[in-house]
PDB file of C-alpha atoms in Angstrom:
ATOM      1  CA  UNK A   1      10.503  18.981   3.874  1.00  0.00           C
ATOM      2  CA  UNK A   2       9.941  18.186   0.131  1.00  0.00           C
ATOM      3  CA  UNK A   3       8.098  20.736  -1.832  1.00  0.00           C
ATOM      4  CA  UNK A   4       7.564  19.943  -6.047  1.00  0.00           C
ATOM      5  CA  UNK A   5       5.037  22.182  -7.450  1.00  0.00           C
ATOM      6  CA  UNK A   6       3.574  22.322 -11.004  1.00  0.00           C
ATOM      7  CA  UNK A   7       6.607  20.336 -12.932  1.00  0.00           C
ATOM      8  CA  UNK A   8       6.437  20.133 -16.436  1.00  0.00           C
ATOM      9  CA  UNK A   9       8.761  18.013 -18.615  1.00  0.00           C
ATOM     10  CA  UNK A  10       8.592  17.389 -22.295  1.00  0.00           C
ATOM     11  CA  UNK A  11      10.855  14.689 -24.612  1.00  0.00           C
ATOM     12  CA  UNK A  12      10.019  15.752 -27.880  1.00  0.00           C
ATOM     13  CA  UNK A  13       6.551  15.727 -28.666  1.00  0.00           C
ATOM     14  CA  UNK A  14       6.171  13.589 -25.104  1.00  0.00           C
ATOM     15  CA  UNK A  15       4.859  15.476 -22.703  1.00  0.00           C
ATOM     16  CA  UNK A  16       6.344  13.321 -19.862  1.00  0.00           C
ATOM     17  CA  UNK A  17       4.716  15.830 -16.492  1.00  0.00           C
ATOM     18  CA  UNK A  18       1.954  17.627 -16.291  1.00  0.00           C
ATOM     19  CA  UNK A  19       2.130  19.777 -13.371  1.00  0.00           C
ATOM     20  CA  UNK A  20       3.006  17.432 -10.856  1.00  0.00           C
ATOM     21  CA  UNK A  21       2.974  19.182  -7.873  1.00  0.00           C
ATOM     22  CA  UNK A  22       2.862  17.327  -4.322  1.00  0.00           C
ATOM     23  CA  UNK A  23       4.805  17.536  -0.783  1.00  0.00           C
ATOM     24  CA  UNK A  24       6.741  15.441   1.204  1.00  0.00           C
ATOM     25  CA  UNK A  25       6.659  16.091   4.806  1.00  0.00           C
ATOM     26  CA  UNK A  26      10.109  16.004   7.168  1.00  0.00           C
ATOM     27  CA  UNK A  27      10.336  12.842   9.052  1.00  0.00           C
ATOM     28  CA  UNK A  28       7.814  10.464   6.749  1.00  0.00           C
ATOM     29  CA  UNK A  29       8.106   7.310   3.986  1.00  0.00           C
ATOM     30  CA  UNK A  30       5.824   9.265   1.028  1.00  0.00           C
ATOM     31  CA  UNK A  31       4.896   6.941  -1.698  1.00  0.00           C
ATOM     32  CA  UNK A  32       5.450   7.597  -5.445  1.00  0.00           C
ATOM     33  CA  UNK A  33       2.537   5.177  -7.177  1.00  0.00           C
ATOM     34  CA  UNK A  34       2.158   4.591 -10.532  1.00  0.00           C
ATOM     35  CA  UNK A  35       2.738   2.260 -13.377  1.00  0.00           C
ATOM     36  CA  UNK A  36       5.358   2.286 -16.014  1.00  0.00           C
ATOM     37  CA  UNK A  37       5.074   5.084 -18.220  1.00  0.00           C
ATOM     38  CA  UNK A  38       3.251   7.537 -15.426  1.00  0.00           C
ATOM     39  CA  UNK A  39       6.493   9.471 -15.215  1.00  0.00           C
ATOM     40  CA  UNK A  40       7.688   8.461 -11.835  1.00  0.00           C
ATOM     41  CA  UNK A  41      11.254   8.038 -13.301  1.00  0.00           C
ATOM     42  CA  UNK A  42      10.864  11.530 -14.805  1.00  0.00           C
ATOM     43  CA  UNK A  43       9.736  13.210 -11.256  1.00  0.00           C
ATOM     44  CA  UNK A  44      13.104  11.092  -9.477  1.00  0.00           C
ATOM     45  CA  UNK A  45      15.636  12.477 -11.828  1.00  0.00           C
ATOM     46  CA  UNK A  46      14.364  16.126 -11.670  1.00  0.00           C
ATOM     47  CA  UNK A  47      13.877  15.544  -7.523  1.00  0.00           C
ATOM     48  CA  UNK A  48      17.711  14.297  -7.430  1.00  0.00           C
ATOM     49  CA  UNK A  49      19.563  16.704  -9.597  1.00  0.00           C
ATOM     50  CA  UNK A  50      20.316  14.960 -12.978  1.00  0.00           C
ATOM     51  CA  UNK A  51      17.536  16.412 -15.294  1.00  0.00           C
ATOM     52  CA  UNK A  52      16.147  19.798 -15.034  1.00  0.00           C
ATOM     53  CA  UNK A  53      12.700  20.084 -15.587  1.00  0.00           C
ATOM     54  CA  UNK A  54      10.997  22.450 -18.440  1.00  0.00           C
ATOM     55  CA  UNK A  55       9.247  23.945 -15.823  1.00  0.00           C
ATOM     56  CA  UNK A  56       8.275  24.469 -12.652  1.00  0.00           C
ATOM     57  CA  UNK A  57       9.932  24.587  -9.302  1.00  0.00           C
ATOM     58  CA  UNK A  58      11.273  21.562  -6.453  1.00  0.00           C
ATOM     59  CA  UNK A  59      12.717  22.585  -2.934  1.00  0.00           C
ATOM     60  CA  UNK A  60      14.594  20.838  -0.427  1.00  0.00           C
ATOM     61  CA  UNK A  61      14.000  22.849   2.829  1.00  0.00           C
ATOM     62  CA  UNK A  62      13.445  26.143   0.814  1.00  0.00           C
ATOM     63  CA  UNK A  63      17.295  25.212  -1.560  1.00  0.00           C
ATOM     64  CA  UNK A  64      16.258  25.035  -4.717  1.00  0.00           C
ATOM     65  CA  UNK A  65      17.056  22.017  -6.708  1.00  0.00           C
ATOM     66  CA  UNK A  66      18.733  21.414 -10.480  1.00  0.00           C
ATOM     67  CA  UNK A  67      21.481  19.689 -12.097  1.00  0.00           C
ATOM     68  CA  UNK A  68      23.864  22.977 -10.776  1.00  0.00           C
ATOM     69  CA  UNK A  69      23.449  22.952  -7.204  1.00  0.00           C
ATOM     70  CA  UNK A  70      25.573  20.691  -6.065  1.00  0.00           C
ATOM     71  CA  UNK A  71      25.229  21.501  -2.357  1.00  0.00           C
ATOM     72  CA  UNK A  72      22.068  20.544  -2.101  1.00  0.00           C
ATOM     73  CA  UNK A  73      22.357  17.164  -4.290  1.00  0.00           C
ATOM     74  CA  UNK A  74      24.431  16.554  -1.348  1.00  0.00           C
ATOM     75  CA  UNK A  75      21.726  16.131   0.949  1.00  0.00           C
ATOM     76  CA  UNK A  76      20.443  13.365  -1.278  1.00  0.00           C
ATOM     77  CA  UNK A  77      20.517   9.875  -1.030  1.00  0.00           C
ATOM     78  CA  UNK A  78      19.731   7.863  -4.199  1.00  0.00           C
ATOM     79  CA  UNK A  79      19.101   4.028  -4.424  1.00  0.00           C
ATOM     80  CA  UNK A  80      18.464   3.391  -8.376  1.00  0.00           C
ATOM     81  CA  UNK A  81      16.716   0.451  -9.449  1.00  0.00           C
ATOM     82  CA  UNK A  82      19.260  -1.323 -11.404  1.00  0.00           C
ATOM     83  CA  UNK A  83      21.887  -2.083  -9.192  1.00  0.00           C
ATOM     84  CA  UNK A  84      25.402  -0.044  -8.639  1.00  0.00           C
ATOM     85  CA  UNK A  85      27.712  -2.042  -7.809  1.00  0.00           C
ATOM     86  CA  UNK A  86      31.684  -3.446  -8.589  1.00  0.00           C
ATOM     87  CA  UNK A  87      30.702  -7.251  -8.788  1.00  0.00           C
ATOM     88  CA  UNK A  88      34.640  -8.308  -8.547  1.00  0.00           C
ATOM     89  CA  UNK A  89      34.832  -6.882  -5.219  1.00  0.00           C
ATOM     90  CA  UNK A  90      34.170  -7.104  -1.793  1.00  0.00           C
ATOM     91  CA  UNK A  91      31.257  -5.358  -0.052  1.00  0.00           C
ATOM     92  CA  UNK A  92      33.624  -3.480   2.351  1.00  0.00           C
ATOM     93  CA  UNK A  93      35.955  -2.189  -1.032  1.00  0.00           C
ATOM     94  CA  UNK A  94      32.578  -1.080  -2.540  1.00  0.00           C
ATOM     95  CA  UNK A  95      31.520   1.137   0.622  1.00  0.00           C
ATOM     96  CA  UNK A  96      35.100   2.576   0.288  1.00  0.00           C
ATOM     97  CA  UNK A  97      34.831   3.230  -2.933  1.00  0.00           C
ATOM     98  CA  UNK A  98      31.529   4.805  -3.051  1.00  0.00           C
ATOM     99  CA  UNK A  99      32.540   6.659   0.327  1.00  0.00           C
ATOM    100  CA  UNK A 100      35.087   8.137  -0.755  1.00  0.00           C
ATOM    101  CA  UNK A 101      33.195   9.725  -4.327  1.00  0.00           C
ATOM    102  CA  UNK A 102      31.436  11.423  -1.008  1.00  0.00           C
ATOM    103  CA  UNK A 103      34.464  12.695   0.119  1.00  0.00           C
ATOM    104  CA  UNK A 104      35.118  10.505   3.281  1.00  0.00           C
ATOM    105  CA  UNK A 105      38.219   9.150   4.615  1.00  0.00           C
ATOM    106  CA  UNK A 106      39.624   7.782   7.760  1.00  0.00           C
ATOM    107  CA  UNK A 107      38.267   6.984  10.481  1.00  0.00           C
ATOM    108  CA  UNK A 108      34.958   8.484   9.196  1.00  0.00           C
ATOM    109  CA  UNK A 109      34.660   6.613   6.451  1.00  0.00           C
ATOM    110  CA  UNK A 110      35.101   3.336   8.629  1.00  0.00           C
ATOM    111  CA  UNK A 111      32.431   4.388  11.058  1.00  0.00           C
ATOM    112  CA  UNK A 112      29.745   5.161   8.462  1.00  0.00           C
ATOM    113  CA  UNK A 113      31.233   1.740   6.484  1.00  0.00           C
ATOM    114  CA  UNK A 114      30.420  -0.650   9.415  1.00  0.00           C
ATOM    115  CA  UNK A 115      26.983   1.411  10.099  1.00  0.00           C
ATOM    116  CA  UNK A 116      26.037   0.502   6.760  1.00  0.00           C
ATOM    117  CA  UNK A 117      26.740  -3.166   6.776  1.00  0.00           C
ATOM    118  CA  UNK A 118      24.989  -3.449  10.066  1.00  0.00           C
ATOM    119  CA  UNK A 119      21.618  -1.738   8.570  1.00  0.00           C
ATOM    120  CA  UNK A 120      22.104  -3.519   5.739  1.00  0.00           C
ATOM    121  CA  UNK A 121      22.301  -6.976   7.469  1.00  0.00           C
ATOM    122  CA  UNK A 122      25.974  -7.589   5.620  1.00  0.00           C
ATOM    123  CA  UNK A 123      28.693  -7.581   8.724  1.00  0.00           C
ATOM    124  CA  UNK A 124      29.532 -11.562   7.950  1.00  0.00           C
ATOM    125  CA  UNK A 125      29.788 -11.423   4.689  1.00  0.00           C
ATOM    126  CA  UNK A 126      31.977  -7.996   3.773  1.00  0.00           C
ATOM    127  CA  UNK A 127      34.523  -9.305   2.644  1.00  0.00           C
ATOM    128  CA  UNK A 128      33.268 -11.958   0.407  1.00  0.00           C
ATOM    129  CA  UNK A 129      33.255 -10.842  -3.293  1.00  0.00           C
ATOM    130  CA  UNK A 130      29.685  -9.434  -4.075  1.00  0.00           C
ATOM    131  CA  UNK A 131      29.130 -11.379  -7.833  1.00  0.00           C
ATOM    132  CA  UNK A 132      28.729 -14.162  -5.071  1.00  0.00           C
ATOM    133  CA  UNK A 133      25.487 -12.635  -3.155  1.00  0.00           C
ATOM    134  CA  UNK A 134      22.270 -13.410  -3.578  1.00  0.00           C
ATOM    135  CA  UNK A 135      19.519 -10.386  -5.161  1.00  0.00           C
ATOM    136  CA  UNK A 136      18.286  -9.206  -1.949  1.00  0.00           C
ATOM    137  CA  UNK A 137      22.101  -9.440  -0.277  1.00  0.00           C
ATOM    138  CA  UNK A 138      22.870  -7.361  -3.493  1.00  0.00           C
ATOM    139  CA  UNK A 139      19.282  -4.466  -2.900  1.00  0.00           C
ATOM    140  CA  UNK A 140      21.044  -4.048   0.579  1.00  0.00           C
ATOM    141  CA  UNK A 141      24.771  -3.220  -0.502  1.00  0.00           C
ATOM    142  CA  UNK A 142      23.141  -1.032  -2.714  1.00  0.00           C
ATOM    143  CA  UNK A 143      20.774   0.771   0.014  1.00  0.00           C
ATOM    144  CA  UNK A 144      23.635   1.039   2.132  1.00  0.00           C
ATOM    145  CA  UNK A 145      25.907   2.907  -0.861  1.00  0.00           C
ATOM    146  CA  UNK A 146      23.785   5.293  -1.280  1.00  0.00           C
ATOM    147  CA  UNK A 147      23.404   6.215   2.824  1.00  0.00           C
ATOM    148  CA  UNK A 148      27.140   6.917   3.427  1.00  0.00           C
ATOM    149  CA  UNK A 149      27.186  10.289   3.587  1.00  0.00           C
ATOM    150  CA  UNK A 150      24.544  10.516   6.468  1.00  0.00           C
ATOM    151  CA  UNK A 151      21.795  12.158   4.103  1.00  0.00           C
ATOM    152  CA  UNK A 152      18.682  13.728   4.751  1.00  0.00           C
ATOM    153  CA  UNK A 153      16.467  13.097   2.028  1.00  0.00           C
ATOM    154  CA  UNK A 154      16.484   9.482   0.276  1.00  0.00           C
ATOM    155  CA  UNK A 155      15.268   8.303  -2.624  1.00  0.00           C
ATOM    156  CA  UNK A 156      14.356   4.575  -3.680  1.00  0.00           C
ATOM    157  CA  UNK A 157      13.269   3.607  -6.677  1.00  0.00           C
ATOM    158  CA  UNK A 158      11.983   0.534  -6.146  1.00  0.00           C
ATOM    159  CA  UNK A 159      14.415  -1.226  -3.713  1.00  0.00           C
ATOM    160  CA  UNK A 160      13.277  -4.341  -3.342  1.00  0.00           C
ATOM    161  CA  UNK A 161      12.423  -5.469  -6.906  1.00  0.00           C
ATOM    162  CA  UNK A 162      13.804  -9.683  -7.443  1.00  0.00           C
ATOM    163  CA  UNK A 163      14.373  -9.795  -3.932  1.00  0.00           C
ATOM    164  CA  UNK A 164      13.439 -12.866  -1.422  1.00  0.00           C
ATOM    165  CA  UNK A 165      11.248 -12.818   1.240  1.00  0.00           C
ATOM    166  CA  UNK A 166      13.790 -12.163   3.544  1.00  0.00           C
ATOM    167  CA  UNK A 167      15.669 -10.051   2.416  1.00  0.00           C
ATOM    168  CA  UNK A 168      12.439  -7.553   1.929  1.00  0.00           C
ATOM    169  CA  UNK A 169      12.077  -7.852   5.374  1.00  0.00           C
ATOM    170  CA  UNK A 170      15.193  -6.770   6.344  1.00  0.00           C
ATOM    171  CA  UNK A 171      15.213  -3.732   4.206  1.00  0.00           C
ATOM    172  CA  UNK A 172      11.738  -2.735   5.554  1.00  0.00           C
ATOM    173  CA  UNK A 173      13.056  -2.862   8.823  1.00  0.00           C
ATOM    174  CA  UNK A 174      16.351  -0.539   7.597  1.00  0.00           C
ATOM    175  CA  UNK A 175      13.766   2.043   5.953  1.00  0.00           C
ATOM    176  CA  UNK A 176      11.663   1.691   8.958  1.00  0.00           C
ATOM    177  CA  UNK A 177      14.856   2.503  11.422  1.00  0.00           C
ATOM    178  CA  UNK A 178      15.734   5.034   8.908  1.00  0.00           C
ATOM    179  CA  UNK A 179      12.400   7.103   9.593  1.00  0.00           C
ATOM    180  CA  UNK A 180      12.818   6.547  13.192  1.00  0.00           C
ATOM    181  CA  UNK A 181      15.965   8.111  12.702  1.00  0.00           C
ATOM    182  CA  UNK A 182      14.163  11.431  11.131  1.00  0.00           C
ATOM    183  CA  UNK A 183      14.855  10.964   8.068  1.00  0.00           C
ATOM    184  CA  UNK A 184      12.623  11.179   4.782  1.00  0.00           C
ATOM    185  CA  UNK A 185      12.265   8.694   1.991  1.00  0.00           C
ATOM    186  CA  UNK A 186      10.384   8.895  -1.266  1.00  0.00           C
ATOM    187  CA  UNK A 187       9.684   4.887  -1.735  1.00  0.00           C
ATOM    188  CA  UNK A 188       8.371   4.266  -5.185  1.00  0.00           C
ATOM    189  CA  UNK A 189       6.994   0.551  -5.909  1.00  0.00           C
ATOM    190  CA  UNK A 190       4.504  -1.431  -8.130  1.00  0.00           C
ATOM    191  CA  UNK A 191       3.668  -3.229  -5.037  1.00  0.00           C
ATOM    192  CA  UNK A 192       0.801  -1.856  -2.879  1.00  0.00           C
ATOM    193  CA  UNK A 193       1.121  -3.604  -0.024  1.00  0.00           C
ATOM    194  CA  UNK A 194       4.393  -2.040   0.382  1.00  0.00           C
ATOM    195  CA  UNK A 195       2.548   1.087   0.191  1.00  0.00           C
ATOM    196  CA  UNK A 196       0.439   0.493   2.664  1.00  0.00           C
ATOM    197  CA  UNK A 197       2.951  -0.658   5.464  1.00  0.00           C
ATOM    198  CA  UNK A 198       6.097   1.718   5.220  1.00  0.00           C
ATOM    199  CA  UNK A 199       4.192   4.887   3.676  1.00  0.00           C
ATOM    200  CA  UNK A 200       2.100   7.669   5.523  1.00  0.00           C
ATOM    201  CA  UNK A 201       1.622   9.574   2.733  1.00  0.00           C
ATOM    202  CA  UNK A 202       1.232   8.929  -0.577  1.00  0.00           C
ATOM    203  CA  UNK A 203       0.970  10.511  -4.679  1.00  0.00           C
ATOM    204  CA  UNK A 204      -0.622   8.278  -7.292  1.00  0.00           C
ATOM    205  CA  UNK A 205       0.987   9.279 -10.962  1.00  0.00           C
ATOM    206  CA  UNK A 206      -0.846   7.851 -14.473  1.00  0.00           C
ATOM    207  CA  UNK A 207       0.155   9.701 -17.779  1.00  0.00           C
ATOM    208  CA  UNK A 208       2.640  12.084 -16.631  1.00  0.00           C
ATOM    209  CA  UNK A 209      -0.309  13.642 -13.684  1.00  0.00           C
ATOM    210  CA  UNK A 210      -0.914  13.347  -9.764  1.00  0.00           C
ATOM    211  CA  UNK A 211      -4.732  11.906 -10.147  1.00  0.00           C
ATOM    212  CA  UNK A 212      -4.749  11.532  -6.452  1.00  0.00           C
ATOM    213  CA  UNK A 213      -3.074  12.769  -3.193  1.00  0.00           C
ATOM    214  CA  UNK A 214      -2.691  12.257   0.765  1.00  0.00           C
ATOM    215  CA  UNK A 215      -2.350  10.480   3.760  1.00  0.00           C
ATOM    216  CA  UNK A 216      -3.121   6.389   3.717  1.00  0.00           C
ATOM    217  CA  UNK A 217      -6.274   6.640   4.810  1.00  0.00           C
ATOM    218  CA  UNK A 218      -7.695   9.491   2.800  1.00  0.00           C
ATOM    219  CA  UNK A 219      -6.578   7.463  -0.315  1.00  0.00           C
ATOM    220  CA  UNK A 220      -8.765   4.761   1.209  1.00  0.00           C
ATOM    221  CA  UNK A 221     -11.874   6.596   1.346  1.00  0.00           C
ATOM    222  CA  UNK A 222     -11.824   7.534  -2.203  1.00  0.00           C
ATOM    223  CA  UNK A 223     -13.716   4.063  -3.009  1.00  0.00           C
ATOM    224  CA  UNK A 224     -16.154   3.762  -0.031  1.00  0.00           C
ATOM    225  CA  UNK A 225     -15.970   0.569   2.045  1.00  0.00           C
ATOM    226  CA  UNK A 226     -19.735  -0.190   1.693  1.00  0.00           C
ATOM    227  CA  UNK A 227     -18.878  -0.522  -2.628  1.00  0.00           C
ATOM    228  CA  UNK A 228     -16.036  -3.221  -2.164  1.00  0.00           C
ATOM    229  CA  UNK A 229     -17.149  -6.871  -1.719  1.00  0.00           C
ATOM    230  CA  UNK A 230     -14.744  -9.800  -1.279  1.00  0.00           C
ATOM    231  CA  UNK A 231     -15.927 -13.487  -2.397  1.00  0.00           C
ATOM    232  CA  UNK A 232     -13.651 -16.902  -2.132  1.00  0.00           C
ATOM    233  CA  UNK A 233     -15.284 -20.076  -4.133  1.00  0.00           C
ATOM    234  CA  UNK A 234     -16.276 -23.564  -2.669  1.00  0.00           C
ATOM    235  CA  UNK A 235     -13.882 -24.264  -5.983  1.00  0.00           C
ATOM    236  CA  UNK A 236     -11.499 -22.892  -8.044  1.00  0.00           C
ATOM    237  CA  UNK A 237     -13.514 -20.587 -10.353  1.00  0.00           C
ATOM    238  CA  UNK A 238     -12.754 -20.364 -14.243  1.00  0.00           C
ATOM    239  CA  UNK A 239     -15.282 -18.693 -15.629  1.00  0.00           C
ATOM    240  CA  UNK A 240     -15.401 -14.535 -17.007  1.00  0.00           C
ATOM    241  CA  UNK A 241     -15.448 -12.232 -14.238  1.00  0.00           C
ATOM    242  CA  UNK A 242     -16.110  -9.502 -17.290  1.00  0.00           C
ATOM    243  CA  UNK A 243     -19.241  -7.744 -17.762  1.00  0.00           C
ATOM    244  CA  UNK A 244     -20.938  -8.213 -14.522  1.00  0.00           C
ATOM    245  CA  UNK A 245     -24.502  -6.794 -13.799  1.00  0.00           C
ATOM    246  CA  UNK A 246     -23.531  -3.587 -11.271  1.00  0.00           C
ATOM    247  CA  UNK A 247     -20.136  -4.417 -10.936  1.00  0.00           C
ATOM    248  CA  UNK A 248     -17.446  -1.165 -12.151  1.00  0.00           C
ATOM    249  CA  UNK A 249     -14.355  -3.515 -11.439  1.00  0.00           C
ATOM    250  CA  UNK A 250     -13.491  -7.127 -10.628  1.00  0.00           C
ATOM    251  CA  UNK A 251     -10.212  -8.224 -10.217  1.00  0.00           C
ATOM    252  CA  UNK A 252      -8.477 -10.830  -8.571  1.00  0.00           C
ATOM    253  CA  UNK A 253      -6.473 -10.652  -5.402  1.00  0.00           C
ATOM    254  CA  UNK A 254      -4.590 -13.052  -2.688  1.00  0.00           C
ATOM    255  CA  UNK A 255      -6.819 -15.247  -3.881  1.00  0.00           C
ATOM    256  CA  UNK A 256     -10.499 -13.765  -3.942  1.00  0.00           C
ATOM    257  CA  UNK A 257     -12.687 -12.402  -6.503  1.00  0.00           C
ATOM    258  CA  UNK A 258     -12.719  -8.366  -5.389  1.00  0.00           C
ATOM    259  CA  UNK A 259     -15.640  -6.939  -6.800  1.00  0.00           C
ATOM    260  CA  UNK A 260     -15.940  -2.928  -7.046  1.00  0.00           C
ATOM    261  CA  UNK A 261     -20.242  -2.476  -6.946  1.00  0.00           C
ATOM    262  CA  UNK A 262     -21.674   0.826  -7.535  1.00  0.00           C
ATOM    263  CA  UNK A 263     -24.558   0.075  -5.411  1.00  0.00           C
ATOM    264  CA  UNK A 264     -24.020  -2.698  -2.909  1.00  0.00           C
ATOM    265  CA  UNK A 265     -27.590  -2.630  -1.103  1.00  0.00           C
ATOM    266  CA  UNK A 266     -28.995  -3.085  -5.069  1.00  0.00           C
ATOM    267  CA  UNK A 267     -26.531  -4.235  -7.043  1.00  0.00           C
ATOM    268  CA  UNK A 268     -24.595  -8.002  -4.702  1.00  0.00           C
ATOM    269  CA  UNK A 269     -27.706  -9.688  -4.901  1.00  0.00           C
ATOM    270  CA  UNK A 270     -27.882  -9.627  -9.347  1.00  0.00           C
ATOM    271  CA  UNK A 271     -23.957  -9.991  -9.147  1.00  0.00           C
ATOM    272  CA  UNK A 272     -23.909 -13.349  -6.867  1.00  0.00           C
ATOM    273  CA  UNK A 273     -27.138 -14.329  -9.596  1.00  0.00           C
ATOM    274  CA  UNK A 274     -24.920 -13.829 -12.074  1.00  0.00           C
ATOM    275  CA  UNK A 275     -22.048 -15.462 -11.375  1.00  0.00           C
ATOM    276  CA  UNK A 276     -23.544 -18.685  -9.947  1.00  0.00           C
ATOM    277  CA  UNK A 277     -25.283 -18.670 -13.584  1.00  0.00           C
ATOM    278  CA  UNK A 278     -21.447 -18.694 -14.682  1.00  0.00           C
ATOM    279  CA  UNK A 279     -20.469 -21.695 -12.521  1.00  0.00           C
ATOM    280  CA  UNK A 280     -19.421 -20.427  -9.557  1.00  0.00           C
ATOM    281  CA  UNK A 281     -19.659 -21.887  -5.822  1.00  0.00           C
ATOM    282  CA  UNK A 282     -19.584 -18.850  -3.442  1.00  0.00           C
ATOM    283  CA  UNK A 283     -18.161 -19.963   0.378  1.00  0.00           C
ATOM    284  CA  UNK A 284     -17.931 -16.846   1.813  1.00  0.00           C
ATOM    285  CA  UNK A 285     -18.667 -13.333   0.903  1.00  0.00           C
ATOM    286  CA  UNK A 286     -16.989  -9.527   3.196  1.00  0.00           C
ATOM    287  CA  UNK A 287     -17.148  -6.598   2.827  1.00  0.00           C
ATOM    288  CA  UNK A 288     -13.623  -4.757   3.716  1.00  0.00           C
ATOM    289  CA  UNK A 289     -11.911  -1.723   3.663  1.00  0.00           C
ATOM    290  CA  UNK A 290     -10.443  -0.847   0.245  1.00  0.00           C
ATOM    291  CA  UNK A 291      -6.280  -1.850  -0.720  1.00  0.00           C
ATOM    292  CA  UNK A 292      -4.555   1.206  -2.693  1.00  0.00           C
ATOM    293  CA  UNK A 293      -4.381  -1.845  -5.781  1.00  0.00           C
ATOM    294  CA  UNK A 294      -8.262  -0.828  -5.883  1.00  0.00           C
ATOM    295  CA  UNK A 295      -7.901   2.490  -5.115  1.00  0.00           C
ATOM    296  CA  UNK A 296      -5.544   2.859  -8.473  1.00  0.00           C
ATOM    297  CA  UNK A 297      -8.084   0.406 -10.228  1.00  0.00           C
ATOM    298  CA  UNK A 298     -11.199   2.820  -9.575  1.00  0.00           C
ATOM    299  CA  UNK A 299      -9.011   5.565 -10.543  1.00  0.00           C
ATOM    300  CA  UNK A 300      -7.596   4.513 -13.720  1.00  0.00           C
ATOM    301  CA  UNK A 301      -9.794   1.290 -14.847  1.00  0.00           C
ATOM    302  CA  UNK A 302      -6.301  -1.170 -14.799  1.00  0.00           C
ATOM    303  CA  UNK A 303      -3.846  -2.290 -12.537  1.00  0.00           C
ATOM    304  CA  UNK A 304      -0.538  -0.970 -11.396  1.00  0.00           C
ATOM    305  CA  UNK A 305       1.228  -3.628 -12.994  1.00  0.00           C
ATOM    306  CA  UNK A 306      -0.758  -3.760 -16.459  1.00  0.00           C
TER     307      UNK A 306
END
């Protein structure tokens, strides 16, 4: 279990973290969600022991994490957003190099390398130079390198940035297998569909604060389902979606227009009439469970990619 309590961190006059608290249960995938500048990276640096907080505490299984606690830091695996690989050598040689940094050698290192290559789906490319790999293959090798020392707790910072759909699915399957083994994951992403698939709980951050936290089913309830309506059009609608009467938020999502209404029983007809006046030809109307993206929009007034 990872416990974070009232973390505060300032860079000069900028307060990056303003009392951040959350708990990551053992054996789960926990989402840390928020836009750039929300404080996720600072939080990750403190969790991985590369940065100290100004105040607050952070413990892993009851042991404090800090820049001087090397023993507890060895129980953590970190997959950074920026690739940490040597491209002129092979996948195997990359893993050998990183394994020696963790103090592994001989048969133990060879066993860890084989397991990592299998997890990453790279056994058939293990001797090829990394510079010839696709972006997705490099991401998968990056994950394998972070797992060589068999950490209990794994931090993954945007691990699917720039990868193809096949590699993304392979990464998802690998992470789900790790959770099934009892590993604990902290997963940051801008892509809410990834969090919906992988995470059991999540904290949503904005401007250095946790603005919502809990199981995904609890977060979905922040926006009542009866207030969300999704519209499809007979032909492409190019009119404005701003200032629609009775609509708190409006945005396009997966080819549909998602509306958050103040009161669906009172406001839906007026909103539809206004869209019709603006030239919309609506073919389908449905009410659905809010997505995490819609929850964030409801809480902050902007999307995670703004």
